[in-house]
Amino acid sequence: MYKSLSANIYQTGDSRVFKLETSVIDPPKPNQVLLKQTAIGVNYIDTYFRSGLYPVELPATLGDEAVGIIEQVGEGVSEFSAGQRVAYPAAKGAYTQYRTIDTKELVPVPDGVDDKTVAASLLRGMTVEYLFCRLYKLTANDTILIHAAAGGVGQIACQWARAIGATVIGTVSSAEKAQTAKLNGCNFVINYREQDFVEAVNDITKGEKVDVVYDGVGKDTFMKSLDCLRVRGLMVSFGNASGKPDPLDVLELSKKGSLYLTRPTLYHYTRNREEILESAARYLNMLEKSRIKIQIGETFALSDVTKAHDYLVQRNRIGSPVLIP
Ligand code: NDP
């Protein structure tokens, strides 16, 4: 019998809504495994569910991603075996020590990559995979703008874009973050606290502007991001770190140059087994080959989940937090 400590919520609200509870974990059902989790990722989407920005059925165990070792396999499981190290990028209920989980959510983890690195970056890395390899196939001919270039998604995106050969302009809010963005391969870094980023992009590109903007900041950057795009450029609004963008008058897309706009989410790019496996493999391969390096933020005990949420949204950190169950 396995007992598991979980961080649960019974109401939405600020980071103090978590309740730590111990429960007995049922054996795995057919096509499930029982997972002993070793490291858990903490993502903005967890804060959106916690705060009520995204709808959530209560009570809930939050968290989408973790790494662990398979303890038991259920009936009919042939793809995985007990003792194997696996991870998942998008399956609610991660803030716990042990859990059962459908095998269709799992991906194998290569030996050379450690648990904390995977927990801190699998969801974010698979996000960059679909943004650059499937939503729009980024090429060496593209010039792109990545907001929050020193953030979790940002650091992966800058390194991956440089590996492709694209020209990368990144925005950041401090000199320290500018340094990180440069190290991650940004060709040009704009401190958007000190400089108007539309003017800076215009100067850098000599008025040509960029082919694609990747905007995970949202409210504070969305409208101005449209002004950084060339005619028929692509606006990818993929997050709300500063709040969700204000409503858009669709005519603006025409006025600003027949722009394309998409608001994607990882769930819609991991709709079946093939997409999950391929996306994870592409990202984990970049890690294994050290083409992407991850700077992890602070590590917290699962019981300190409130601190981990506060840390994630605090703006001056570099690196994503990890929970250790
Ligand atoms: P980050 O580590 O990038 O943290 C967010 C960053 O946003 C901060 O570091 C900060 O960088 C910037 N920022 C700007 N304004 C604010 C503000 N008011 N409060 C806090 N931060 C602000 O986070 P993640 O890498 O975890 O996620 C980045 C974005 O990607 C999030 O919006 C997230 O929801 C989204 N996302 C979307 C996915 C999808 O499929 N759609 C999947 C995964 C993540 P700076 O100080 O340099 O401005």
CSV table of C-alpha atoms and ligand atoms in Angstrom, one decimal:
chain,number,residue,atom,x,y,z
A,1,MET,CA,0.0,0.0,0.0
A,2,TYR,CA,1.4,3.4,-1.0
A,3,LYS,CA,0.6,6.6,1.0
A,4,SER,CA,1.2,9.8,-0.8
A,5,LEU,CA,1.5,13.4,0.4
A,6,SER,CA,-0.2,15.8,-2.1
A,7,ALA,CA,-0.7,19.5,-2.4
A,8,ASN,CA,-4.4,20.0,-3.1
A,9,ILE,CA,-6.7,23.0,-3.6
A,10,TYR,CA,-10.4,23.3,-2.5
A,11,GLN,CA,-10.8,26.8,-3.7
A,12,THR,CA,-9.1,29.1,-6.2
A,13,GLY,CA,-7.0,32.1,-5.0
A,14,ASP,CA,-3.5,33.1,-4.1
A,15,SER,CA,-0.6,30.8,-3.4
A,16,ARG,CA,-1.9,30.1,0.2
A,17,VAL,CA,-4.8,28.0,-1.0
A,18,PHE,CA,-2.8,24.7,-1.0
A,19,LYS,CA,-3.6,22.1,1.6
A,20,LEU,CA,-1.1,19.3,2.3
A,21,GLU,CA,-2.9,15.9,2.6
A,22,THR,CA,-1.9,12.3,2.8
A,23,SER,CA,-4.0,9.7,0.9
A,24,VAL,CA,-3.7,6.0,0.0
A,25,ILE,CA,-2.9,5.4,-3.7
A,26,ASP,CA,-4.9,2.7,-5.5
A,27,PRO,CA,-3.0,0.1,-7.5
A,28,PRO,CA,-2.7,1.0,-11.2
A,29,LYS,CA,-5.7,0.2,-13.5
A,30,PRO,CA,-5.3,-1.5,-16.9
A,31,ASN,CA,-3.0,0.6,-19.1
A,32,GLN,CA,-1.8,2.6,-16.1
A,33,VAL,CA,1.4,2.6,-14.0
A,34,LEU,CA,2.1,3.6,-10.4
A,35,LEU,CA,4.8,6.2,-10.4
A,36,LYS,CA,7.1,7.2,-7.6
A,37,GLN,CA,7.8,10.8,-8.4
A,38,THR,CA,11.3,12.2,-8.0
A,39,ALA,CA,11.0,15.8,-9.3
A,40,ILE,CA,8.0,17.9,-10.2
A,41,GLY,CA,7.8,20.9,-12.5
A,42,VAL,CA,6.1,24.2,-11.6
A,43,ASN,CA,4.6,26.1,-14.5
A,44,TYR,CA,2.7,29.3,-15.1
A,45,ILE,CA,-0.3,27.2,-16.1
A,46,ASP,CA,-0.4,25.8,-12.6
A,47,THR,CA,-0.8,29.4,-11.3
A,48,TYR,CA,-3.6,30.1,-13.9
A,49,PHE,CA,-5.6,27.1,-12.6
A,50,ARG,CA,-4.8,28.0,-8.9
A,51,SER,CA,-5.9,31.6,-9.3
A,52,GLY,CA,-9.1,30.7,-11.3
A,53,LEU,CA,-7.9,32.4,-14.5
A,54,TYR,CA,-8.4,29.0,-16.2
A,55,PRO,CA,-11.4,26.9,-15.0
A,56,VAL,CA,-10.6,24.0,-12.7
A,57,GLU,CA,-12.8,21.3,-11.2
A,58,LEU,CA,-12.4,21.4,-7.4
A,59,PRO,CA,-11.0,19.8,-5.3
A,60,ALA,CA,-7.9,19.4,-7.4
A,61,THR,CA,-4.3,18.3,-7.3
A,62,LEU,CA,-2.5,20.8,-9.5
A,63,GLY,CA,0.7,20.4,-11.5
A,64,ASP,CA,1.1,19.1,-15.0
A,65,GLU,CA,4.6,17.6,-15.2
A,66,ALA,CA,6.9,15.4,-13.3
A,67,VAL,CA,9.6,12.8,-13.5
A,68,GLY,CA,9.7,9.5,-11.6
A,69,ILE,CA,10.4,5.7,-11.5
A,70,ILE,CA,7.7,3.2,-12.3
A,71,GLU,CA,6.9,1.1,-9.2
A,72,GLN,CA,4.1,-1.1,-10.7
A,73,VAL,CA,2.5,-1.6,-14.0
A,74,GLY,CA,-1.2,-2.3,-14.6
A,75,GLU,CA,-2.7,-5.0,-16.8
A,76,GLY,CA,-1.9,-4.7,-20.5
A,77,VAL,CA,1.1,-2.4,-20.1
A,78,SER,CA,3.9,-3.4,-22.5
A,79,GLU,CA,5.5,-0.1,-23.5
A,80,PHE,CA,6.9,0.5,-20.0
A,81,SER,CA,8.2,-1.7,-17.2
A,82,ALA,CA,8.8,-1.5,-13.4
A,83,GLY,CA,12.1,0.4,-12.5
A,84,GLN,CA,12.0,2.5,-15.7
A,85,ARG,CA,12.5,6.3,-15.4
A,86,VAL,CA,9.8,8.2,-17.2
A,87,ALA,CA,8.3,11.7,-17.3
A,88,TYR,CA,5.1,13.4,-18.4
A,89,PRO,CA,4.6,17.0,-19.7
A,90,ALA,CA,0.9,17.5,-19.4
A,91,ALA,CA,-1.2,15.4,-17.0
A,92,LYS,CA,-3.0,17.1,-14.1
A,93,GLY,CA,-2.3,15.9,-10.6
A,94,ALA,CA,1.5,16.2,-10.4
A,95,TYR,CA,1.9,17.8,-7.0
A,96,THR,CA,2.2,14.5,-5.2
A,97,GLN,CA,4.7,11.8,-4.1
A,98,TYR,CA,3.0,8.8,-5.8
A,99,ARG,CA,0.4,8.7,-8.4
A,100,THR,CA,-1.2,6.4,-11.0
A,101,ILE,CA,-1.2,7.6,-14.5
A,102,ASP,CA,-2.2,6.4,-18.0
A,103,THR,CA,0.8,5.2,-20.0
A,104,LYS,CA,-0.4,7.3,-22.9
A,105,GLU,CA,0.9,10.4,-21.0
A,106,LEU,CA,4.4,9.1,-20.4
A,107,VAL,CA,7.7,9.5,-22.2
A,108,PRO,CA,10.9,7.6,-21.6
A,109,VAL,CA,13.8,9.7,-20.2
A,110,PRO,CA,17.3,9.2,-21.6
A,111,ASP,CA,20.0,8.2,-19.1
A,112,GLY,CA,22.2,11.3,-19.6
A,113,VAL,CA,19.6,13.8,-18.5
A,114,ASP,CA,19.0,14.3,-14.7
A,115,ASP,CA,15.5,14.4,-13.1
A,116,LYS,CA,15.6,18.0,-12.0
A,117,THR,CA,16.5,19.2,-15.5
A,118,VAL,CA,13.7,17.3,-17.0
A,119,ALA,CA,11.2,18.4,-14.4
A,120,ALA,CA,12.2,22.1,-14.8
A,121,SER,CA,12.0,22.0,-18.6
A,122,LEU,CA,10.1,19.2,-20.3
A,123,LEU,CA,6.8,21.1,-20.7
A,124,ARG,CA,8.6,24.3,-21.6
A,125,GLY,CA,10.9,22.4,-24.1
A,126,MET,CA,8.0,20.7,-25.8
A,127,THR,CA,6.4,24.1,-26.1
A,128,VAL,CA,9.4,25.5,-27.9
A,129,GLU,CA,9.4,22.3,-30.0
A,130,TYR,CA,5.9,22.9,-31.3
A,131,LEU,CA,6.4,26.6,-31.6
A,132,PHE,CA,9.5,26.2,-33.8
A,133,CYS,CA,9.0,22.9,-35.6
A,134,ARG,CA,5.3,22.6,-36.1
A,135,LEU,CA,3.2,25.8,-35.5
A,136,TYR,CA,5.6,27.6,-37.9
A,137,LYS,CA,8.8,25.9,-39.2
A,138,LEU,CA,11.4,28.4,-38.1
A,139,THR,CA,14.3,28.7,-40.6
A,140,ALA,CA,17.8,30.4,-40.7
A,141,ASN,CA,16.2,33.1,-42.9
A,142,ASP,CA,13.9,34.3,-40.1
A,143,THR,CA,14.4,37.2,-37.7
A,144,ILE,CA,12.3,36.7,-34.5
A,145,LEU,CA,11.4,38.5,-31.4
A,146,ILE,CA,11.2,36.5,-28.1
A,147,HIS,CA,9.8,38.3,-25.0
A,148,ALA,CA,11.2,37.3,-21.6
A,149,ALA,CA,14.2,35.9,-23.3
A,150,ALA,CA,15.9,34.9,-20.0
A,151,GLY,CA,12.8,33.1,-18.6
A,152,GLY,CA,12.2,29.4,-18.6
A,153,VAL,CA,10.6,29.1,-22.1
A,154,GLY,CA,12.8,32.0,-23.2
A,155,GLN,CA,16.1,30.4,-22.4
A,156,ILE,CA,15.1,27.2,-24.3
A,157,ALA,CA,13.7,29.2,-27.2
A,158,CYS,CA,16.8,31.4,-27.7
A,159,GLN,CA,19.2,28.4,-27.7
A,160,TRP,CA,16.9,26.4,-30.1
A,161,ALA,CA,16.4,29.3,-32.5
A,162,ARG,CA,20.2,29.9,-32.6
A,163,ALA,CA,20.7,26.2,-33.3
A,164,ILE,CA,18.3,26.6,-36.3
A,165,GLY,CA,20.3,29.7,-37.3
A,166,ALA,CA,17.5,32.3,-37.0
A,167,THR,CA,18.4,35.8,-35.9
A,168,VAL,CA,17.1,36.3,-32.4
A,169,ILE,CA,16.1,39.5,-30.7
A,170,GLY,CA,15.2,39.0,-27.0
A,171,THR,CA,13.5,41.3,-24.5
A,172,VAL,CA,14.4,41.3,-20.8
A,173,SER,CA,13.8,43.5,-17.7
A,174,SER,CA,17.3,43.7,-16.2
A,175,ALA,CA,21.0,43.8,-17.0
A,176,GLU,CA,21.5,40.4,-15.3
A,177,LYS,CA,18.8,38.9,-17.5
A,178,ALA,CA,20.3,40.6,-20.6
A,179,GLN,CA,23.6,38.7,-19.8
A,180,THR,CA,21.7,35.4,-19.6
A,181,ALA,CA,19.8,36.1,-22.8
A,182,LYS,CA,23.2,36.8,-24.6
A,183,LEU,CA,24.7,33.6,-23.2
A,184,ASN,CA,21.6,31.7,-24.5
A,185,GLY,CA,22.3,33.0,-28.0
A,186,CYS,CA,20.3,36.1,-28.5
A,187,ASN,CA,21.9,38.2,-31.3
A,188,PHE,CA,20.3,41.4,-29.9
A,189,VAL,CA,18.9,42.0,-26.4
A,190,ILE,CA,16.5,44.8,-25.5
A,191,ASN,CA,15.9,45.9,-21.9
A,192,TYR,CA,12.2,46.7,-22.2
A,193,ARG,CA,12.2,48.5,-18.9
A,194,GLU,CA,14.7,51.1,-20.3
A,195,GLN,CA,13.9,51.1,-24.0
A,196,ASP,CA,10.8,51.2,-26.1
A,197,PHE,CA,11.0,47.7,-27.7
A,198,VAL,CA,9.1,48.7,-30.9
A,199,GLU,CA,11.7,51.5,-31.6
A,200,ALA,CA,14.5,49.1,-30.7
A,201,VAL,CA,13.3,46.4,-33.0
A,202,ASN,CA,12.9,49.0,-35.8
A,203,ASP,CA,16.5,50.2,-35.3
A,204,ILE,CA,18.0,46.7,-35.1
A,205,THR,CA,16.2,45.5,-38.2
A,206,LYS,CA,16.7,48.8,-40.0
A,207,GLY,CA,12.9,49.2,-40.4
A,208,GLU,CA,12.4,45.7,-41.8
A,209,LYS,CA,10.8,44.4,-38.5
A,210,VAL,CA,10.6,40.7,-37.6
A,211,ASP,CA,9.0,37.7,-39.2
A,212,VAL,CA,7.6,36.2,-36.0
A,213,VAL,CA,7.0,37.5,-32.4
A,214,TYR,CA,6.8,34.9,-29.6
A,215,ASP,CA,4.9,36.6,-26.7
A,216,GLY,CA,4.5,34.8,-23.4
A,217,VAL,CA,4.2,38.0,-21.4
A,218,GLY,CA,0.7,38.9,-22.7
A,219,LYS,CA,-1.1,42.0,-21.4
A,220,ASP,CA,2.0,44.3,-21.1
A,221,THR,CA,3.5,43.5,-24.5
A,222,PHE,CA,0.7,42.2,-26.8
A,223,MET,CA,-0.4,45.3,-28.7
A,224,LYS,CA,3.1,46.7,-29.1
A,225,SER,CA,4.3,43.3,-30.3
A,226,LEU,CA,2.0,43.6,-33.3
A,227,ASP,CA,4.0,46.8,-34.3
A,228,CYS,CA,7.2,44.8,-34.4
A,229,LEU,CA,6.0,42.6,-37.2
A,230,ARG,CA,6.6,42.9,-40.9
A,231,VAL,CA,3.7,42.8,-43.4
A,232,ARG,CA,2.1,39.3,-43.2
A,233,GLY,CA,4.2,38.5,-40.1
A,234,LEU,CA,3.1,36.0,-37.5
A,235,MET,CA,2.1,36.9,-33.9
A,236,VAL,CA,2.3,34.0,-31.5
A,237,SER,CA,0.7,34.9,-28.2
A,238,PHE,CA,1.4,31.9,-26.0
A,239,GLY,CA,1.1,33.1,-22.4
A,240,ASN,CA,-0.1,35.6,-19.8
A,241,ALA,CA,2.8,36.2,-17.4
A,242,SER,CA,1.7,39.9,-17.0
A,243,GLY,CA,-2.0,39.1,-17.4
A,244,LYS,CA,-4.1,38.1,-20.4
A,245,PRO,CA,-4.0,40.5,-23.3
A,246,ASP,CA,-6.8,43.0,-23.8
A,247,PRO,CA,-9.5,42.2,-26.4
A,248,LEU,CA,-8.4,42.8,-29.9
A,249,ASP,CA,-10.3,44.6,-32.7
A,250,VAL,CA,-9.6,42.2,-35.6
A,251,LEU,CA,-9.4,45.1,-38.0
A,252,GLU,CA,-6.1,46.0,-36.3
A,253,LEU,CA,-4.5,42.9,-37.9
A,254,SER,CA,-5.3,44.3,-41.3
A,255,LYS,CA,-4.2,47.8,-40.5
A,256,LYS,CA,-0.9,46.6,-39.1
A,257,GLY,CA,0.0,44.6,-42.2
A,258,SER,CA,-2.3,41.6,-42.8
A,259,LEU,CA,-0.9,39.9,-39.8
A,260,TYR,CA,-1.4,36.4,-38.7
A,261,LEU,CA,-2.3,35.7,-35.1
A,262,THR,CA,-2.4,32.5,-33.1
A,263,ARG,CA,-3.0,31.7,-29.5
A,264,PRO,CA,-1.7,28.1,-29.1
A,265,THR,CA,-1.4,25.7,-26.2
A,266,LEU,CA,0.7,22.6,-25.7
A,267,TYR,CA,-2.4,20.5,-25.2
A,268,HIS,CA,-3.4,21.1,-28.8
A,269,TYR,CA,0.0,20.1,-30.1
A,270,THR,CA,0.1,16.9,-28.1
A,271,ARG,CA,-3.2,15.4,-29.1
A,272,ASN,CA,-2.1,11.8,-29.6
A,273,ARG,CA,0.6,9.4,-28.6
A,274,GLU,CA,2.7,10.1,-31.7
A,275,GLU,CA,2.7,13.9,-31.1
A,276,ILE,CA,3.7,13.5,-27.4
A,277,LEU,CA,6.5,11.0,-28.1
A,278,GLU,CA,7.9,12.9,-31.1
A,279,SER,CA,7.8,16.3,-29.4
A,280,ALA,CA,9.4,15.0,-26.2
A,281,ALA,CA,12.0,13.0,-28.2
A,282,ARG,CA,13.0,16.1,-30.2
A,283,TYR,CA,13.4,18.2,-27.1
A,284,LEU,CA,15.2,15.5,-25.0
A,285,ASN,CA,17.5,14.9,-27.9
A,286,MET,CA,18.5,18.6,-27.8
A,287,LEU,CA,19.2,18.3,-24.1
A,288,GLU,CA,21.2,15.0,-24.5
A,289,LYS,CA,23.4,16.5,-27.2
A,290,SER,CA,23.9,19.6,-25.0
A,291,ARG,CA,22.6,21.8,-27.8
A,292,ILE,CA,20.3,23.2,-25.1
A,293,LYS,CA,21.4,23.8,-21.5
A,294,ILE,CA,19.0,24.5,-18.6
A,295,GLN,CA,19.6,26.9,-15.8
A,296,ILE,CA,17.4,25.5,-13.0
A,297,GLY,CA,16.0,28.0,-10.4
A,298,GLU,CA,15.4,27.2,-6.7
A,299,THR,CA,14.4,23.7,-5.5
A,300,PHE,CA,11.6,23.4,-3.0
A,301,ALA,CA,10.1,20.6,-0.9
A,302,LEU,CA,6.6,19.6,-2.0
A,303,SER,CA,5.4,20.9,1.3
A,304,ASP,CA,6.7,24.4,0.3
A,305,VAL,CA,4.5,24.6,-2.8
A,306,THR,CA,3.3,28.0,-1.8
A,307,LYS,CA,6.9,29.3,-1.8
A,308,ALA,CA,7.5,27.7,-5.2
A,309,HIS,CA,4.4,29.4,-6.7
A,310,ASP,CA,5.6,32.8,-5.2
A,311,TYR,CA,9.0,32.2,-6.6
A,312,LEU,CA,7.8,31.4,-10.1
A,313,VAL,CA,5.9,34.6,-10.5
A,314,GLN,CA,8.5,36.8,-8.8
A,315,ARG,CA,10.1,38.7,-11.7
A,316,ASN,CA,13.7,38.9,-10.8
A,317,ARG,CA,14.5,35.2,-10.7
A,318,ILE,CA,16.4,33.4,-13.4
A,319,GLY,CA,15.6,29.7,-13.9
A,320,SER,CA,12.4,27.7,-13.2
A,321,PRO,CA,11.6,26.2,-9.8
A,322,VAL,CA,11.4,22.4,-9.1
A,323,LEU,CA,9.5,20.6,-6.3
A,324,ILE,CA,11.0,17.6,-4.7
A,325,PRO,CA,8.3,15.2,-3.3
B,1,NDP,P1,9.2,32.6,-17.2
B,1,NDP,O1,10.3,32.0,-16.5
B,1,NDP,O2,9.4,33.1,-18.6
B,1,NDP,O3,8.7,33.8,-16.4
B,1,NDP,C1,7.8,34.8,-16.9
B,1,NDP,C2,8.7,36.0,-17.4
B,1,NDP,O4,7.8,36.9,-17.9
B,1,NDP,C3,9.4,36.7,-16.3
B,1,NDP,O5,10.7,36.1,-16.0
B,1,NDP,C4,9.5,38.1,-16.8
B,1,NDP,O6,10.7,38.3,-17.6
B,1,NDP,C5,8.3,38.2,-17.8
B,1,NDP,N1,7.3,39.1,-17.2
B,1,NDP,C6,6.9,40.2,-17.8
B,1,NDP,N2,5.9,40.8,-17.1
B,1,NDP,C7,5.8,40.1,-16.0
B,1,NDP,C8,4.9,40.2,-14.8
B,1,NDP,N3,4.1,41.2,-14.7
B,1,NDP,N4,5.0,39.3,-13.9
B,1,NDP,C9,5.9,38.3,-14.0
B,1,NDP,N5,6.7,38.1,-15.1
B,1,NDP,C10,6.6,39.0,-16.1
B,1,NDP,O7,8.0,31.6,-17.2
B,1,NDP,P2,7.8,30.3,-18.0
B,1,NDP,O8,9.0,30.0,-18.9
B,1,NDP,O9,7.3,29.3,-17.1
B,1,NDP,O10,6.5,30.7,-19.0
B,1,NDP,C11,6.6,31.8,-19.9
B,1,NDP,C12,5.3,32.0,-20.5
B,1,NDP,O11,5.0,30.9,-21.4
B,1,NDP,C13,4.1,32.0,-19.5
B,1,NDP,O12,3.2,33.0,-20.0
B,1,NDP,C14,3.4,30.7,-19.7
B,1,NDP,O13,2.1,30.7,-19.4
B,1,NDP,C15,3.7,30.4,-21.2
B,1,NDP,N6,3.6,29.0,-21.6
B,1,NDP,C16,2.7,28.7,-22.6
B,1,NDP,C17,2.6,27.4,-23.0
B,1,NDP,C18,1.7,27.2,-24.2
B,1,NDP,O14,1.7,26.1,-24.7
B,1,NDP,N7,0.9,28.1,-24.6
B,1,NDP,C19,3.4,26.3,-22.4
B,1,NDP,C20,4.3,26.8,-21.4
B,1,NDP,C21,4.4,28.1,-21.0
B,1,NDP,P3,11.3,39.8,-17.6
B,1,NDP,O15,11.6,40.1,-16.2
B,1,NDP,O16,12.6,39.6,-18.4
B,1,NDP,O17,10.3,40.6,-18.3
